[in-house]
CSV table of C-alpha atoms (C1' of nucleotides) in Angstrom, one decimal:
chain,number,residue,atom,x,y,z
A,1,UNK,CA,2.3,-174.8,100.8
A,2,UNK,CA,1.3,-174.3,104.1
A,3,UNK,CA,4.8,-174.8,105.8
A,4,UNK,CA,5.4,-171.5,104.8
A,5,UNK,CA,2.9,-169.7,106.8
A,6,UNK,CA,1.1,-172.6,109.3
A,7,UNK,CA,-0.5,-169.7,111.3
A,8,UNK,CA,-2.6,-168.1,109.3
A,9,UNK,CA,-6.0,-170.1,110.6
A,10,UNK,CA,-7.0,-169.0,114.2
A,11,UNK,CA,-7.2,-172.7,115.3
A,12,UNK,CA,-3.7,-173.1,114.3
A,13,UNK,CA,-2.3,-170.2,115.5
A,14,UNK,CA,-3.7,-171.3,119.2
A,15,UNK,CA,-1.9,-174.6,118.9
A,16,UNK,CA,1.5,-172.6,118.1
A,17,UNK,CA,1.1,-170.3,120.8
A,18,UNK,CA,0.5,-172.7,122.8
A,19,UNK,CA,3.8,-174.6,122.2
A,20,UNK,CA,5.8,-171.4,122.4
A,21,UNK,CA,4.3,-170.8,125.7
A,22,UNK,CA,5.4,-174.2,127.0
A,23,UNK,CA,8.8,-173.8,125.9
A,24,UNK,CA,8.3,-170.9,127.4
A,25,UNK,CA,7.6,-172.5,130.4
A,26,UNK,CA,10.1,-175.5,130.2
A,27,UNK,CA,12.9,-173.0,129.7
A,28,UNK,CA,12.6,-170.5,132.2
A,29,UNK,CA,12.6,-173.5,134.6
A,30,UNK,CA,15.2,-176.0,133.4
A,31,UNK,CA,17.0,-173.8,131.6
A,32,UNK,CA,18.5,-174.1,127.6
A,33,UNK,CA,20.6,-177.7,128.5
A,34,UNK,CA,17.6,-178.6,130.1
A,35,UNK,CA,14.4,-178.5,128.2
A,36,UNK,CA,13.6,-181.5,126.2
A,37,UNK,CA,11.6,-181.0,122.9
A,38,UNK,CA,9.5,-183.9,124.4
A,39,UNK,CA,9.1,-182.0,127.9
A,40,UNK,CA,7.8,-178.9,125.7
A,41,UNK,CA,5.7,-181.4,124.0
A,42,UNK,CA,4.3,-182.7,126.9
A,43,UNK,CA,2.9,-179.3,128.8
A,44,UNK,CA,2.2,-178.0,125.4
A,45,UNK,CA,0.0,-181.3,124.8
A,46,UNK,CA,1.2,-182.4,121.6
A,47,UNK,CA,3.5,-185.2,120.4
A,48,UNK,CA,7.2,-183.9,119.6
A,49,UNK,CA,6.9,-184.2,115.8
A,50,UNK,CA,3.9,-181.5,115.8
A,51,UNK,CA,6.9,-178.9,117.2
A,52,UNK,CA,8.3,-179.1,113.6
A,53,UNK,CA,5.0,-178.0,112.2
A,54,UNK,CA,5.3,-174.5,113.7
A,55,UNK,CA,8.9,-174.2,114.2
A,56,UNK,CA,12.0,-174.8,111.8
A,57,UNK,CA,13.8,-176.3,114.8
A,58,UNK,CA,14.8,-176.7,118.2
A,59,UNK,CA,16.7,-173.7,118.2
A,60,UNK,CA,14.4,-171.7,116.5
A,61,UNK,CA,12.0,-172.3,118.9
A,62,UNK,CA,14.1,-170.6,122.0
A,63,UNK,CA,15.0,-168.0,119.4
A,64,UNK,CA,11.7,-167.0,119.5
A,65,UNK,CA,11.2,-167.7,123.2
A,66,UNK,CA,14.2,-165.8,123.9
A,67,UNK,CA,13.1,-162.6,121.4
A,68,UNK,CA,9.7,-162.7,123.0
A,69,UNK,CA,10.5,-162.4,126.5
A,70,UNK,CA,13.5,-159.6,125.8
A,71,UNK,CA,10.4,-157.9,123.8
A,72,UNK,CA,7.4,-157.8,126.5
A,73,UNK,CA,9.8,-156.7,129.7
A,74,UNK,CA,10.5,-154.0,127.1
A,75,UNK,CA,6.7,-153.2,126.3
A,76,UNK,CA,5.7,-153.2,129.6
A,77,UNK,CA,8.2,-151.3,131.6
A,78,UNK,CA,7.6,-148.8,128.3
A,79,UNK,CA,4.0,-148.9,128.7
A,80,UNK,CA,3.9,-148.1,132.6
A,81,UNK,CA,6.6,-145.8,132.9
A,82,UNK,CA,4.1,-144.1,130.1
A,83,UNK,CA,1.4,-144.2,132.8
A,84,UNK,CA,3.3,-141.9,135.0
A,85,UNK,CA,1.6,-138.7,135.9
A,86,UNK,CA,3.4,-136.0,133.9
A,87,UNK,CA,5.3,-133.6,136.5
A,88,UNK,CA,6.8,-137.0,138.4
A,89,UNK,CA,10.5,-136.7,139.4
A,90,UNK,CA,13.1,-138.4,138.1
A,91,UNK,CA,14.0,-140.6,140.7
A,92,UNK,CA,10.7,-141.6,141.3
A,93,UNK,CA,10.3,-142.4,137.4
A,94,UNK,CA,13.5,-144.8,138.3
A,95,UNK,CA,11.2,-146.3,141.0
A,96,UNK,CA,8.7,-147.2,138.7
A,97,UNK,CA,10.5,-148.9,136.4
A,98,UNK,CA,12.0,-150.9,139.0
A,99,UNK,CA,8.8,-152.0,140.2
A,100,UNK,CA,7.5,-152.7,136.7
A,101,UNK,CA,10.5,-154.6,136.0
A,102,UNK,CA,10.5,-157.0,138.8
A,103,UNK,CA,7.4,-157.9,138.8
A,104,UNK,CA,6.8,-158.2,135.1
A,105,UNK,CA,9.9,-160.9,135.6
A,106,UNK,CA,8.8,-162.5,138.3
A,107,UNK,CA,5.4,-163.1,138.0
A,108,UNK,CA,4.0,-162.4,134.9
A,109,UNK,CA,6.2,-164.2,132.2
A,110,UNK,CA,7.9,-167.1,131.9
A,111,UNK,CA,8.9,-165.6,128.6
A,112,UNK,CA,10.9,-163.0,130.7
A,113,UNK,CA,12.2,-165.4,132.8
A,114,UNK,CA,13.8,-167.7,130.1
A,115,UNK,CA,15.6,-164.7,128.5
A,116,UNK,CA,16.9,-163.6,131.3
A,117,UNK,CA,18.1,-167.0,132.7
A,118,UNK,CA,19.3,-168.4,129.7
A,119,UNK,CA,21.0,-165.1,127.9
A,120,UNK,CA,24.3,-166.1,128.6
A,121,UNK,CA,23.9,-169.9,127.8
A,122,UNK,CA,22.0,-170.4,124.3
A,123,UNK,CA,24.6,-170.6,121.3
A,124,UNK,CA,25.9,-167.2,119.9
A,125,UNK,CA,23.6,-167.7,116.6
A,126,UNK,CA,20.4,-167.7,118.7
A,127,UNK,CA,21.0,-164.0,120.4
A,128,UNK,CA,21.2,-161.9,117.2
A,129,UNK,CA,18.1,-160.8,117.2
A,130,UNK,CA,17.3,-161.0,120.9
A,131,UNK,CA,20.5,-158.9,121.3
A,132,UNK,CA,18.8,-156.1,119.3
A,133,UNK,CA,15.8,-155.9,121.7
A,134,UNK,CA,18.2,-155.7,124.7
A,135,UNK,CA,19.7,-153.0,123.4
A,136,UNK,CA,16.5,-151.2,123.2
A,137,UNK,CA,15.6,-151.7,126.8
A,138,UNK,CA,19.1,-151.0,127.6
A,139,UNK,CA,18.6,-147.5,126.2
A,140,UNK,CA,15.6,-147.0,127.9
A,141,UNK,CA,17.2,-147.3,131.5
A,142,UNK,CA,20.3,-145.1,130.3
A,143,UNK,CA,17.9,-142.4,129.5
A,144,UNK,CA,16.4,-142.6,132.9
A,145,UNK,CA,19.6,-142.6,134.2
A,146,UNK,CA,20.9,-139.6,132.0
A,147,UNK,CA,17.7,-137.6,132.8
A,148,UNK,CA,17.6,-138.1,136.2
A,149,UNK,CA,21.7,-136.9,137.0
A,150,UNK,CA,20.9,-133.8,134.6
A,151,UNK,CA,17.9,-132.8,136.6
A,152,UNK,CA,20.2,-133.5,139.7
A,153,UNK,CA,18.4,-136.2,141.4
A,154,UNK,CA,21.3,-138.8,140.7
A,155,UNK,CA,25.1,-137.5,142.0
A,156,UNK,CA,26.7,-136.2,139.5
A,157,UNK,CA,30.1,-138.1,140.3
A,158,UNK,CA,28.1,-141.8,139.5
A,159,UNK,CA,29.1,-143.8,136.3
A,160,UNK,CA,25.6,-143.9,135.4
A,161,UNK,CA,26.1,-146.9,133.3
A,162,UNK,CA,28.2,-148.9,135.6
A,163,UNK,CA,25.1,-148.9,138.1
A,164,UNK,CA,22.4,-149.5,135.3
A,165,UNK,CA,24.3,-152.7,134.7
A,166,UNK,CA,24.3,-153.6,138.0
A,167,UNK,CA,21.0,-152.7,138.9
A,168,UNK,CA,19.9,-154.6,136.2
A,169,UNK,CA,22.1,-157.3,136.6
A,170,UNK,CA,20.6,-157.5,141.1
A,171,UNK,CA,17.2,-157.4,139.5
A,172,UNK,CA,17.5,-160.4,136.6
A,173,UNK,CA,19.9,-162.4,139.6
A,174,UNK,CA,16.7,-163.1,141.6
A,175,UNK,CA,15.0,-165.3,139.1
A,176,UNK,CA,17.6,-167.6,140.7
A,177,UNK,CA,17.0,-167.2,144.1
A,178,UNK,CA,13.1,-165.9,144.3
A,179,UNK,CA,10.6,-167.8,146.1
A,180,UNK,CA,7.1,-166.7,146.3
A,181,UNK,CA,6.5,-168.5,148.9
A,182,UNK,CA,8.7,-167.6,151.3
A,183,UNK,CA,9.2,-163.9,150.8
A,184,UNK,CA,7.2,-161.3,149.6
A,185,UNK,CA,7.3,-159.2,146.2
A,186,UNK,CA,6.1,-155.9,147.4
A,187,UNK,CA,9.1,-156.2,149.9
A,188,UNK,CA,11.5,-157.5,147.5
A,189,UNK,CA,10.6,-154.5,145.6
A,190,UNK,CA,10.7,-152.2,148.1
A,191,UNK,CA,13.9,-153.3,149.0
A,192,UNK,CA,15.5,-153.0,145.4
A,193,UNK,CA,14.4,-149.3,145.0
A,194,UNK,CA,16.1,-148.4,148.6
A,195,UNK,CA,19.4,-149.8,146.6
A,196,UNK,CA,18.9,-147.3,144.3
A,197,UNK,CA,18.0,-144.5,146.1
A,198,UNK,CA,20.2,-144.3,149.5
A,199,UNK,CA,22.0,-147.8,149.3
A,200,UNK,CA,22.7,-149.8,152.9
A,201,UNK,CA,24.5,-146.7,154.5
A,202,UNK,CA,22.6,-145.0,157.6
A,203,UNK,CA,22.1,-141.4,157.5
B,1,UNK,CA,44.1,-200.5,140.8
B,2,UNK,CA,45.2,-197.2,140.2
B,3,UNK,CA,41.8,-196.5,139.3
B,4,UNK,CA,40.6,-195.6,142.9
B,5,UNK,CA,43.6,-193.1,143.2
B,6,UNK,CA,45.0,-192.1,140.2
B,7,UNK,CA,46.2,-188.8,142.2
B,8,UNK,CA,49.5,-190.1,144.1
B,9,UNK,CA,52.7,-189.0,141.7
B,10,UNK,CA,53.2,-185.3,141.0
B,11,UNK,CA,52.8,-186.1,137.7
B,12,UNK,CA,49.5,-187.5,137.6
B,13,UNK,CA,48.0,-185.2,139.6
B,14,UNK,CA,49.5,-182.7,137.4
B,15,UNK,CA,47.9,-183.5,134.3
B,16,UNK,CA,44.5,-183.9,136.6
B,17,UNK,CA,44.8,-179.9,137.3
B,18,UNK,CA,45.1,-179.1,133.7
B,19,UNK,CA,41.9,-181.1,133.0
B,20,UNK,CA,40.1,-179.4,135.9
B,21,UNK,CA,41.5,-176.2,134.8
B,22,UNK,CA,40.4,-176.4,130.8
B,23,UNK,CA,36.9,-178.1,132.4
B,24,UNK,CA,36.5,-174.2,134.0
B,25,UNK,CA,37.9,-172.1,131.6
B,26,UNK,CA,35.2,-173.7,128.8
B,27,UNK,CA,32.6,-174.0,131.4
B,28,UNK,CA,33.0,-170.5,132.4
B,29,UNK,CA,33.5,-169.2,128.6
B,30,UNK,CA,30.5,-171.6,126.8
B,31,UNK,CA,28.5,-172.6,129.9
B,32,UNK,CA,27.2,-176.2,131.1
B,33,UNK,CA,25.2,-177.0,127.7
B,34,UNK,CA,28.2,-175.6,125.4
B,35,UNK,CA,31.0,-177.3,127.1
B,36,UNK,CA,32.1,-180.5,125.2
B,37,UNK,CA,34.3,-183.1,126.5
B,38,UNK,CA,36.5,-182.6,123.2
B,39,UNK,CA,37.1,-179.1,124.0
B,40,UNK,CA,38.0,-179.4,127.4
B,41,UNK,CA,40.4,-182.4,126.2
B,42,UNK,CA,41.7,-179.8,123.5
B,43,UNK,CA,42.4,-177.1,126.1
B,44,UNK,CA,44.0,-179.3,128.6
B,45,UNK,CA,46.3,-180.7,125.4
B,46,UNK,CA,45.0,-184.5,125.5
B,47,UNK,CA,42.4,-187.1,124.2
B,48,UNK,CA,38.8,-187.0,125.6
B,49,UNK,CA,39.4,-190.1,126.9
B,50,UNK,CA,42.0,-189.3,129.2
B,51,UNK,CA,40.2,-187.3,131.1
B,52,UNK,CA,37.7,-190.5,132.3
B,53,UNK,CA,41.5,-191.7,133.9
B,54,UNK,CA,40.6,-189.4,136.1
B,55,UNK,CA,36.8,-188.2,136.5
B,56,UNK,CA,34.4,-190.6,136.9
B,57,UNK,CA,32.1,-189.1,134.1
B,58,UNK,CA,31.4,-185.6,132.7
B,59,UNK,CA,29.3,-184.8,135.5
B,60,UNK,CA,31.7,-185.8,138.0
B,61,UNK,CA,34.2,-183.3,136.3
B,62,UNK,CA,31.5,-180.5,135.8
B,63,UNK,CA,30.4,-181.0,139.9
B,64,UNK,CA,34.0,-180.8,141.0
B,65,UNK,CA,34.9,-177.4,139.0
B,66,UNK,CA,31.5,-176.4,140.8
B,67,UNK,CA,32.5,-177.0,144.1
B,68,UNK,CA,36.2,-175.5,144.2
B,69,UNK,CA,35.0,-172.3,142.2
B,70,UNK,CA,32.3,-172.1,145.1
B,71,UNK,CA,35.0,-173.1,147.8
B,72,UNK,CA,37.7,-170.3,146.4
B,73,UNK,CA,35.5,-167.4,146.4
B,74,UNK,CA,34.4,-168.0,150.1
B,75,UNK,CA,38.2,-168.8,150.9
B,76,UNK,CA,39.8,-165.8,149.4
B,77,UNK,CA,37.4,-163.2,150.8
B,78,UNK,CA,37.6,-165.2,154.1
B,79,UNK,CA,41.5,-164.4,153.9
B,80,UNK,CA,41.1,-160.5,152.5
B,81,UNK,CA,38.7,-159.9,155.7
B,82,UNK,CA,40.9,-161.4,157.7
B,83,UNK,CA,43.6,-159.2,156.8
B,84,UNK,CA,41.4,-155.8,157.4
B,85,UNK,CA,43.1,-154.2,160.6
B,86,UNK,CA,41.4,-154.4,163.8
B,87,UNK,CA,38.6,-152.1,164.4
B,88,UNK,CA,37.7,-151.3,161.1
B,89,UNK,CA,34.5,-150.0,160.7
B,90,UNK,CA,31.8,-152.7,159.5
B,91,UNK,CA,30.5,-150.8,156.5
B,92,UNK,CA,34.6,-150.5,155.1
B,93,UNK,CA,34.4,-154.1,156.1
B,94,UNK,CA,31.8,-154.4,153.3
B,95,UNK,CA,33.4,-152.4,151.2
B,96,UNK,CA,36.2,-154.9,151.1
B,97,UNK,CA,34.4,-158.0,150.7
B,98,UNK,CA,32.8,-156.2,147.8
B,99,UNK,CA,36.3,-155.7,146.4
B,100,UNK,CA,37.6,-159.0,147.1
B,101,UNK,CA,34.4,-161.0,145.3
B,102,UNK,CA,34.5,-158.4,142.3
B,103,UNK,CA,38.4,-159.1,141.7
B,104,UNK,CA,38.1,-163.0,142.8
B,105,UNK,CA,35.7,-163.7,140.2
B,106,UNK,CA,36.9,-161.2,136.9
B,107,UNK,CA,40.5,-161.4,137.6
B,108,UNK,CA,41.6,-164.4,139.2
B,109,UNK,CA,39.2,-167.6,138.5
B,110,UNK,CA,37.6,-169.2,136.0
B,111,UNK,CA,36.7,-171.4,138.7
B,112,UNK,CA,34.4,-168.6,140.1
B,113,UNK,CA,32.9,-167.6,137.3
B,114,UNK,CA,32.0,-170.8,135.9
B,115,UNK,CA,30.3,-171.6,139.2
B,116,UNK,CA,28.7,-168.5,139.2
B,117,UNK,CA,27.5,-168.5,135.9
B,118,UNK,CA,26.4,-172.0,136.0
B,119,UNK,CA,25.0,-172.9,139.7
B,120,UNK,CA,21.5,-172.5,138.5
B,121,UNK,CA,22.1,-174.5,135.1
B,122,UNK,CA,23.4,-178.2,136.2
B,123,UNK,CA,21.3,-180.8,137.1
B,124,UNK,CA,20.0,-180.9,140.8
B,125,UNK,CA,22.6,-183.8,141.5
B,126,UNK,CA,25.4,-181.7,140.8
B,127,UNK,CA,24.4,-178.9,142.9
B,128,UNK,CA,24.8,-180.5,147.0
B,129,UNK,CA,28.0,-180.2,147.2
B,130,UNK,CA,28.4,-176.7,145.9
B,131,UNK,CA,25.1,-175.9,147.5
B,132,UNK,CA,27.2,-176.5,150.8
B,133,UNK,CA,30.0,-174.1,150.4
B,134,UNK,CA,27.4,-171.6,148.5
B,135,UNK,CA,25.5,-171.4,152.4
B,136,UNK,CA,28.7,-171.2,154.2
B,137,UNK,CA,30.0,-167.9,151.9
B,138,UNK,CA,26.1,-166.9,152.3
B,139,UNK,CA,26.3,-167.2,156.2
B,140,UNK,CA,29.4,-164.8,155.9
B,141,UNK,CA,27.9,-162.2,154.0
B,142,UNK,CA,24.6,-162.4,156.4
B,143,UNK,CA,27.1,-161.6,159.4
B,144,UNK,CA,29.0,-158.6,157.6
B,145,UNK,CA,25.1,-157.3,156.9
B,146,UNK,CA,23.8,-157.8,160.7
B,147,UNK,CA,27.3,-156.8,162.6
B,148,UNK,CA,26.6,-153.5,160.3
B,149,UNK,CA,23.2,-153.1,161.3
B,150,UNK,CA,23.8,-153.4,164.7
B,151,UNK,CA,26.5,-151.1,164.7
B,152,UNK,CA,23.7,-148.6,162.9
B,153,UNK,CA,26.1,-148.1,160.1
B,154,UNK,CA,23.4,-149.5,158.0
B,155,UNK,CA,19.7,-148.8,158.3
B,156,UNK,CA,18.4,-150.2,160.8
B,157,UNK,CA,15.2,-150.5,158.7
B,158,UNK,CA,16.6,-152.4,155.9
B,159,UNK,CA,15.8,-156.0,154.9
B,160,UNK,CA,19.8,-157.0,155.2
B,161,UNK,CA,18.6,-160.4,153.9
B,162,UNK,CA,16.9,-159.1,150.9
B,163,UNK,CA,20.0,-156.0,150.2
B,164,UNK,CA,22.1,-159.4,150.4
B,165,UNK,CA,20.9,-161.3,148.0
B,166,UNK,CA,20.1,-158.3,145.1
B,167,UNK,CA,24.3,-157.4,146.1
B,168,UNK,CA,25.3,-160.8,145.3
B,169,UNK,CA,23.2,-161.0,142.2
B,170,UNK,CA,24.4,-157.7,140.7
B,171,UNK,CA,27.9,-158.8,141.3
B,172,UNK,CA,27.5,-162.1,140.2
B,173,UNK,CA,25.5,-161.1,136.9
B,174,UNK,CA,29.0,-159.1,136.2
B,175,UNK,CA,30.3,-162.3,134.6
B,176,UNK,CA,27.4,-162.0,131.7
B,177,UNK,CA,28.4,-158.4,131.0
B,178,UNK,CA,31.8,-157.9,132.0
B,179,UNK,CA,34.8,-156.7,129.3
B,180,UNK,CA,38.1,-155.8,131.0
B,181,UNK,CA,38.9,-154.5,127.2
B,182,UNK,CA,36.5,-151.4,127.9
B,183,UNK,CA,35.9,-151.1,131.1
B,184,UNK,CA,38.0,-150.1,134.5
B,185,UNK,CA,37.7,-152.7,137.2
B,186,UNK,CA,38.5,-149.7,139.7
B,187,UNK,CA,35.6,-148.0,138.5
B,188,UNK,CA,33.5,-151.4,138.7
B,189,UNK,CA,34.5,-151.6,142.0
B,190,UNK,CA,33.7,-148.2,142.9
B,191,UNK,CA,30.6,-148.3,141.8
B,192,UNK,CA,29.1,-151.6,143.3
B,193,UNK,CA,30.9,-149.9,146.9
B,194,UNK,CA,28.9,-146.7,146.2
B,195,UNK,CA,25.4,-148.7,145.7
B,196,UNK,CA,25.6,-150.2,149.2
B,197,UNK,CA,27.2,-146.9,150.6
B,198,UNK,CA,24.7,-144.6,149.3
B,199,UNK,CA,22.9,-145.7,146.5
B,200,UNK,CA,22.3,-143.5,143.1
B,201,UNK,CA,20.3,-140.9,144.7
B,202,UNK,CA,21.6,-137.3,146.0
B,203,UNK,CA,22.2,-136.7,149.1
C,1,DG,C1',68.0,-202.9,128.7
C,2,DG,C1',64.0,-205.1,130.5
C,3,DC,C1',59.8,-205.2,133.3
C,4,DA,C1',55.8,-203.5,136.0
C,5,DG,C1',52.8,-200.2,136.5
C,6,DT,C1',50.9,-196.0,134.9
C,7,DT,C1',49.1,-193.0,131.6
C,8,DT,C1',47.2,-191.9,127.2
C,9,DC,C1',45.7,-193.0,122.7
C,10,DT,C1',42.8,-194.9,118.6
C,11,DA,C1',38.8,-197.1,117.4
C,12,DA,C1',34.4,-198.8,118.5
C,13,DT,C1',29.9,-198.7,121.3
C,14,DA,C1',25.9,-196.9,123.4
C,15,DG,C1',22.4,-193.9,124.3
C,16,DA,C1',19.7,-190.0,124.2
C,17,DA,C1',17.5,-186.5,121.6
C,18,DT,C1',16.6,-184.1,117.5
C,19,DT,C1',14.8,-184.5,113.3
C,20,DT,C1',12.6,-186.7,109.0
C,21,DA,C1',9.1,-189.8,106.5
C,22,DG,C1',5.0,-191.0,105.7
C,23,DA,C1',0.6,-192.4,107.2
C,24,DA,C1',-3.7,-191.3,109.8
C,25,DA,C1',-7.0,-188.1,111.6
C,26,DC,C1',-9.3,-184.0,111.3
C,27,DA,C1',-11.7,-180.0,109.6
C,28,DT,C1',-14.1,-177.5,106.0
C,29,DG,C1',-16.4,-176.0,102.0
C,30,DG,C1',-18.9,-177.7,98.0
D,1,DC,C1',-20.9,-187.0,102.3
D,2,DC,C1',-17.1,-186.4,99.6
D,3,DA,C1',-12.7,-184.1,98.4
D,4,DT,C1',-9.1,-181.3,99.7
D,5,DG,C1',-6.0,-179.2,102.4
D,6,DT,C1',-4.4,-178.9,107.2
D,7,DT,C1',-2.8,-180.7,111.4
D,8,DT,C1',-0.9,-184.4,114.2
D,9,DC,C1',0.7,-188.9,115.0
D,10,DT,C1',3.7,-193.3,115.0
D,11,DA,C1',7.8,-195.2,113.6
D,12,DA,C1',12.2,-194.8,111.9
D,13,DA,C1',16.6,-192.4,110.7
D,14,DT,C1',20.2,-189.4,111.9
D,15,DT,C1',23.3,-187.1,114.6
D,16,DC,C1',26.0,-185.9,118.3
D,17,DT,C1',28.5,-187.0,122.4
D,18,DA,C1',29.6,-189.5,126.2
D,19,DT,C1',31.6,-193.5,127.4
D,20,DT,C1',34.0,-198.2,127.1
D,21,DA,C1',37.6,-201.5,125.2
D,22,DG,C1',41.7,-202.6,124.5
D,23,DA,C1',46.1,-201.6,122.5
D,24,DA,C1',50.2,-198.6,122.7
D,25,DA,C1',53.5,-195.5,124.8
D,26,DC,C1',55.7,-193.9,128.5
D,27,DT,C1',58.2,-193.9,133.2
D,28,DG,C1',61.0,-195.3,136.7
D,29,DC,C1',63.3,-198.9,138.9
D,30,DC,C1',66.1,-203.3,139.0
DNA sequence: GGCAGTTTCTAATAGAATTTAGAAACATGG
DNA sequence: CCATGTTTCTAAATTCTATTAGAAACTGCC
């Protein structure tokens, strides 16, 4: 019964990725109401029918889109912030993960890009298990948060978690404004971690 | 033919509002692809087909919530600014623009929420006549930012354009987070003031 | 109370997209 | 080179909503 478990040969396992990745694709820029199975087909070069192979359904495939992309902005903002020299400050550590996280969404996953755009829109059912990796990363940036007020680099009068959801939520808007071409990442960032540290306000 | 303006008696125009009014409640609540033409009949308290007495199609409905969410939010922090006594400083000026969107959008309108949450979601028709008022409520933000600057009550080293656009997307994320049931709006507000103020760092 | 116009409903249609059925192509090991 | 299981296709069925047709109900005015 290979229905059960279609990927077990590498050849097949390629074509499957390579549909997830198109979907992938298809929903971080047309969004959930958007994406045709046959427009997935399409950049994933296959017919429609050959989805079904791999995937249960529609919905099961942006499940899995959707877990995927809520899962590597997770492991990569982990794995850099695990980079950072030991001895780095807080705040800095905050920096970091900013950087990390914005350009990890904008230009190195169209899985991150779909979960974020389409969070809000995909029927309740289908962020269960996404849900559970967003709490993770959640908890990641509150601890940041926590560490850096207890060591004093954050005020100590801030709702902490307030601010981590609006952070968060600045840095996931730009997927719907951000153009490569006309501005640049390394500024965008730079301009993201001035919000945090010091805000608009001179002096 | 009552067909080109079904609008003229109170009446009419009455029921007309409740269809436009269920149309943003559901599109704000379950999004673009979630919102049915049977539920917004339900909500509004008629027959799906009712509704085509008075929107040309579901687009037509979906493009019109669009445009007077878009055209409220700019109108009623237009009004609060305008209120602000004379020679307010610009950054207060800010602060209460900040206010004003924040309340507008939680509090007051499904109409702004729905067009928030769902400006990058409908199809590109839908979006040029929203797209208008969206650059015109841009435009004002923009001149808040620059007057600031060139007061030197903001850095004068900051990419306004860029601080802009990451404020308007943590507010506007809000909607996709937001639950009145456990959290202050105060406090919300607050907060959002204090990352354009001063940021999260000390000092 | 009847009549004209307006508004809303029930029932049917249409269209688009997902999803199945089942046949063909393909790959692989004997 | 055949046999077997895997993968993908074409064609068809299903489903889900938007939309249309046309009848009924309602409203206000004579």
């Amino acid at each position: 019964m290979a229905t059960e478990v279609p990927h077990a040969t590498p050849k097949s396992a390629q074509t499957r990725q390579r549909i997830l990745d198109a979907a992938a694709e298809v929903l971080s820029r047309k969004g959930y109401a958007g994406t045709r199975l046959a427009d997935v087909a399409a950049v994933a070069g296959v017919q429609a029918p050959a989805i079904y192979y791999y995937f249960g359904s529609r919905d099961a495939l942006v499940e899995e889109v959707m877990w995927v992309g809520a899962h590597l902005v997770r492991l990569h903002v982990e794995e850099v912030l695990a980079a950072v020299p030991e001895g780095t400050g807080h705040m800095d550590r905050l920096m970091v993960a900013v950087d990390a996280h914005l350009r990890f969404e904008l230009q190195l996953s169209d899985y991150a890009t779909a979960s974020i755009r389409n969070a809000g829109h995909v029927p309740e059912q289908l962020r269960v298990r996404p849900a559970a990796e967003e709490a993770l990363y959640s908890r990641l940036w509150r601890e940041l948060f926590v560490a850096a007020q207890q060591a004093g680099e954050v005020r100590a009068d801030l709702d902490t978690s307030m601010f981590r959801l609006l952070l968060l939520g600045a840095m996931n808007w730009v997927v719907e404004w951000w153009n490569p071409r006309t501005r640049s990442l390394d500024e965008l960032v730079a301009t993201a971690q001035a919000m945090v540290r010091q805000g608009a306000g001179a002096r």
